[in-house]
mmCIF file of C-alpha atoms in Angstrom:
data_model
loop_
_atom_site.group_PDB
_atom_site.id
_atom_site.type_symbol
_atom_site.label_atom_id
_atom_site.label_comp_id
_atom_site.label_asym_id
_atom_site.label_seq_id
_atom_site.Cartn_x
_atom_site.Cartn_y
_atom_site.Cartn_z
ATOM 1 C CA MET A 1 -18.650 3.700 -7.689
ATOM 2 C CA THR A 2 -18.711 6.024 -4.680
ATOM 3 C CA THR A 3 -15.953 8.571 -4.175
ATOM 4 C CA THR A 4 -15.461 10.070 -0.729
ATOM 5 C CA HIS A 5 -13.033 12.893 -0.110
ATOM 6 C CA LEU A 6 -11.328 12.553 3.267
ATOM 7 C CA THR A 7 -8.616 14.344 5.162
ATOM 8 C CA ALA A 8 -7.511 13.502 8.667
ATOM 9 C CA THR A 9 -7.807 15.786 11.676
ATOM 10 C CA LYS A 10 -5.069 15.920 14.303
ATOM 11 C CA ALA A 11 -7.033 13.365 16.320
ATOM 12 C CA GLY A 12 -6.974 11.072 13.284
ATOM 13 C CA ARG A 13 -10.715 11.276 12.669
ATOM 14 C CA PRO A 14 -11.797 11.895 9.061
ATOM 15 C CA ARG A 15 -13.523 15.152 8.224
ATOM 16 C CA ARG A 16 -14.830 16.679 5.017
ATOM 17 C CA ASP A 17 -12.534 19.374 3.723
ATOM 18 C CA CYS A 18 -11.894 21.529 0.653
ATOM 19 C CA SER A 19 -8.147 20.864 0.588
ATOM 20 C CA PRO A 20 -6.685 18.561 -2.095
ATOM 21 C CA PRO A 21 -8.456 15.266 -1.372
ATOM 22 C CA GLU A 22 -7.209 11.821 -0.746
ATOM 23 C CA ARG A 23 -9.599 9.708 -2.758
ATOM 24 C CA LEU A 24 -11.114 6.599 -1.264
ATOM 25 C CA HIS A 25 -13.050 4.360 -3.633
ATOM 26 C CA LEU A 26 -15.189 1.478 -2.391
ATOM 27 C CA VAL A 27 -16.422 -0.845 -5.121
ATOM 28 C CA ASP A 28 -17.815 -4.196 -3.999
ATOM 29 C CA ASP A 29 -14.747 -6.184 -2.933
ATOM 30 C CA ARG A 30 -12.157 -3.563 -3.913
ATOM 31 C CA VAL A 31 -10.781 -0.648 -1.911
ATOM 32 C CA SER A 32 -8.511 1.917 -3.526
ATOM 33 C CA VAL A 33 -6.955 5.063 -2.122
ATOM 34 C CA SER A 34 -4.800 7.631 -3.942
ATOM 35 C CA PHE A 35 -2.646 10.211 -2.225
ATOM 36 C CA GLU A 36 -0.020 12.813 -3.024
ATOM 37 C CA VAL A 37 3.561 12.151 -1.994
ATOM 38 C CA TYR A 38 6.751 14.151 -2.023
ATOM 39 C CA PRO A 39 9.955 12.574 -3.302
ATOM 40 C CA PRO A 40 12.273 12.219 -0.298
ATOM 41 C CA ALA A 41 15.359 14.367 0.151
ATOM 42 C CA SER A 42 17.349 11.162 0.639
ATOM 43 C CA ARG A 43 16.507 7.534 -0.177
ATOM 44 C CA ASP A 44 16.808 6.635 3.512
ATOM 45 C CA GLU A 45 14.112 8.974 4.786
ATOM 46 C CA ILE A 46 10.568 9.943 3.931
ATOM 47 C CA SER A 47 8.716 12.989 5.214
ATOM 48 C CA GLU A 48 6.539 12.767 8.297
ATOM 49 C CA ARG A 49 3.536 13.475 6.071
ATOM 50 C CA ASP A 50 4.380 10.561 3.787
ATOM 51 C CA ALA A 51 5.051 8.311 6.779
ATOM 52 C CA ARG A 52 1.486 9.072 7.878
ATOM 53 C CA ARG A 53 0.308 7.976 4.422
ATOM 54 C CA VAL A 54 2.002 4.610 4.980
ATOM 55 C CA GLY A 55 0.232 4.329 8.343
ATOM 56 C CA MET A 56 -3.083 5.227 6.715
ATOM 57 C CA ALA A 57 -2.646 2.447 4.133
ATOM 58 C CA ARG A 58 -1.866 -0.041 6.922
ATOM 59 C CA LYS A 59 -4.957 0.995 8.909
ATOM 60 C CA LEU A 60 -7.167 0.800 5.831
ATOM 61 C CA THR A 61 -5.834 -2.694 5.110
ATOM 62 C CA ALA A 62 -6.416 -3.894 8.664
ATOM 63 C CA ALA A 63 -9.916 -2.416 8.841
ATOM 64 C CA ARG A 64 -10.998 -3.917 5.526
ATOM 65 C CA LEU A 65 -9.593 -7.354 6.354
ATOM 66 C CA LEU A 66 -11.324 -7.331 9.744
ATOM 67 C CA TYR A 67 -14.548 -6.294 8.030
ATOM 68 C CA CYS A 68 -14.159 -9.229 5.602
ATOM 69 C CA GLY A 69 -13.490 -11.670 8.457
ATOM 70 C CA LEU A 70 -9.882 -12.206 7.401
ATOM 71 C CA GLU A 71 -8.177 -11.543 10.748
ATOM 72 C CA ALA A 72 -5.568 -14.229 9.987
ATOM 73 C CA LEU A 73 -4.091 -12.044 7.209
ATOM 74 C CA VAL A 74 -4.013 -8.697 9.029
ATOM 75 C CA ASP A 75 -0.442 -8.747 10.383
ATOM 76 C CA ASP A 76 1.255 -10.006 7.236
ATOM 77 C CA ALA A 77 -0.889 -7.966 4.841
ATOM 78 C CA THR A 78 -0.282 -4.720 6.735
ATOM 79 C CA LEU A 79 3.459 -5.399 6.736
ATOM 80 C CA ILE A 80 3.386 -6.032 2.976
ATOM 81 C CA VAL A 81 1.386 -2.858 2.356
ATOM 82 C CA SER A 82 3.820 -0.889 4.494
ATOM 83 C CA GLU A 83 6.770 -2.182 2.467
ATOM 84 C CA LEU A 84 5.136 -1.595 -0.931
ATOM 85 C CA VAL A 85 3.865 1.914 -0.148
ATOM 86 C CA THR A 86 7.172 2.917 1.458
ATOM 87 C CA ASN A 87 9.095 1.643 -1.591
ATOM 88 C CA ALA A 88 6.823 3.631 -3.917
ATOM 89 C CA ILE A 89 7.460 6.784 -1.890
ATOM 90 C CA GLN A 90 11.203 6.253 -1.412
ATOM 91 C CA HIS A 91 12.128 5.064 -4.875
ATOM 92 C CA GLY A 92 9.418 6.596 -7.037
ATOM 93 C CA SER A 93 9.755 9.889 -8.825
ATOM 94 C CA GLY A 94 6.048 10.643 -9.104
ATOM 95 C CA THR A 95 3.787 12.766 -6.968
ATOM 96 C CA GLN A 96 0.939 10.292 -6.475
ATOM 97 C CA VAL A 97 0.644 6.758 -5.133
ATOM 98 C CA THR A 98 -2.461 4.574 -5.387
ATOM 99 C CA PHE A 99 -2.986 1.572 -3.126
ATOM 100 C CA THR A 100 -5.611 -1.009 -4.103
ATOM 101 C CA MET A 101 -6.801 -4.044 -2.169
ATOM 102 C CA THR A 102 -9.139 -6.672 -3.632
ATOM 103 C CA VAL A 103 -10.492 -9.914 -2.187
ATOM 104 C CA ARG A 104 -11.612 -12.176 -5.010
ATOM 105 C CA ASP A 105 -11.430 -15.795 -6.139
ATOM 106 C CA GLY A 106 -9.818 -16.979 -2.915
ATOM 107 C CA PHE A 107 -6.982 -14.418 -2.984
ATOM 108 C CA LEU A 108 -6.187 -11.104 -1.367
ATOM 109 C CA HIS A 109 -4.638 -8.870 -4.028
ATOM 110 C CA LEU A 110 -2.568 -5.907 -2.850
ATOM 111 C CA ALA A 111 -1.213 -3.426 -5.411
ATOM 112 C CA VAL A 112 0.669 -0.149 -5.209
ATOM 113 C CA HIS A 113 0.856 2.052 -8.292
ATOM 114 C CA ASP A 114 3.188 5.006 -8.671
ATOM 115 C CA GLU A 115 4.158 7.085 -11.666
ATOM 116 C CA THR A 116 7.671 5.669 -12.079
ATOM 117 C CA PRO A 117 8.083 3.401 -15.104
ATOM 118 C CA CYS A 118 10.846 1.179 -13.782
ATOM 119 C CA ARG A 119 10.663 -2.160 -12.055
ATOM 120 C CA PRO A 120 11.649 -2.479 -8.416
ATOM 121 C CA VAL A 121 14.416 -4.987 -7.802
ATOM 122 C CA ALA A 122 14.745 -7.218 -4.749
ATOM 123 C CA ARG A 123 18.258 -6.791 -3.353
ATOM 124 C CA ASN A 124 20.536 -8.942 -1.282
ATOM 125 C CA ALA A 125 21.290 -6.531 1.526
ATOM 126 C CA PRO A 126 24.389 -7.029 3.671
ATOM 127 C CA ASP A 127 23.727 -8.443 7.152
ATOM 128 C CA ASP A 128 24.364 -5.066 8.804
ATOM 129 C CA ALA A 129 22.243 -3.003 6.370
ATOM 130 C CA GLU A 130 19.284 -1.095 7.802
ATOM 131 C CA HIS A 131 17.431 -1.039 4.458
ATOM 132 C CA GLY A 132 17.043 -3.160 1.358
ATOM 133 C CA ARG A 133 15.077 -6.192 2.495
ATOM 134 C CA GLY A 134 11.507 -5.017 1.828
ATOM 135 C CA LEU A 135 10.827 -6.917 -1.384
ATOM 136 C CA LEU A 136 12.556 -10.013 -0.035
ATOM 137 C CA LEU A 137 10.208 -9.833 2.945
ATOM 138 C CA VAL A 138 7.193 -9.349 0.643
ATOM 139 C CA GLY A 139 8.234 -12.423 -1.338
ATOM 140 C CA CYS A 140 8.672 -14.544 1.784
ATOM 141 C CA LEU A 141 5.294 -13.524 3.222
ATOM 142 C CA ALA A 142 3.531 -14.094 -0.093
ATOM 143 C CA SER A 143 5.092 -17.536 -0.407
ATOM 144 C CA ALA A 144 4.132 -18.414 3.172
ATOM 145 C CA HIS A 145 0.511 -17.648 2.279
ATOM 146 C CA GLY A 146 0.494 -19.612 -0.980
ATOM 147 C CA GLY A 147 0.832 -16.495 -3.093
ATOM 148 C CA THR A 148 3.313 -14.511 -5.116
ATOM 149 C CA TRP A 149 4.356 -10.965 -5.971
ATOM 150 C CA GLY A 150 5.542 -9.082 -9.030
ATOM 151 C CA THR A 151 5.369 -5.912 -11.062
ATOM 152 C CA SER A 152 3.340 -4.750 -14.022
ATOM 153 C CA ASP A 153 4.983 -4.857 -17.452
ATOM 154 C CA ASP A 154 5.622 -1.104 -17.364
ATOM 155 C CA GLY A 155 6.961 -1.228 -13.790
ATOM 156 C CA THR A 156 4.500 1.288 -12.375
ATOM 157 C CA THR A 157 2.601 -1.210 -10.204
ATOM 158 C CA THR A 158 4.002 -3.647 -7.666
ATOM 159 C CA TRP A 159 1.538 -6.269 -6.489
ATOM 160 C CA CYS A 160 1.232 -9.173 -4.111
ATOM 161 C CA CYS A 161 -1.348 -11.978 -3.821
ATOM 162 C CA LEU A 162 -2.032 -14.009 -0.682
ATOM 163 C CA ALA A 163 -4.277 -17.055 -0.575
ATOM 164 C CA VAL A 164 -7.260 -16.424 1.653
ATOM 165 C CA PRO A 165 -7.539 -18.978 4.491
ATOM 166 C CA GLY A 166 -10.232 -21.514 3.720
ATOM 167 C CA GLY A 167 -10.694 -20.099 0.183
ATOM 168 C CA GLN A 168 -13.014 -17.281 1.371
ATOM 169 C CA SER A 169 -13.652 -14.454 -1.042
#
């Protein structure tokens, strides 16, 4: 397994740095990145720094799917990743989030792990609510792609699987 320490410059280009690293692991068909987060002051907002982490996870997802020839999944997978990472930041109490993406056995597996041992719950948000539909959206997108979503037994990982078009892996 190769570990590369990356931090982003203002222009968004990676550079080697001695600051606390974001860890990017590339192992065959799996990509995993861990990053520090700060619990938000309110449940409705996340810091600009953490919002950039969500964007980084989306870009990593898109780049890896394009590399794997899975363009058809890019839009929905990046939306799912955005929802899962944002939920981990907003509702988690830990200081680290790990996002993992695997393409194997005809499925794209997306997982977000945080340090909070409680299961996320899909809510029925009122029609005029600005928040509260993320997991419902994840479930709908997973179902549309012949997949599913759920959480680990201890509640620290929320995952989603999407069938890969044409059974590629």
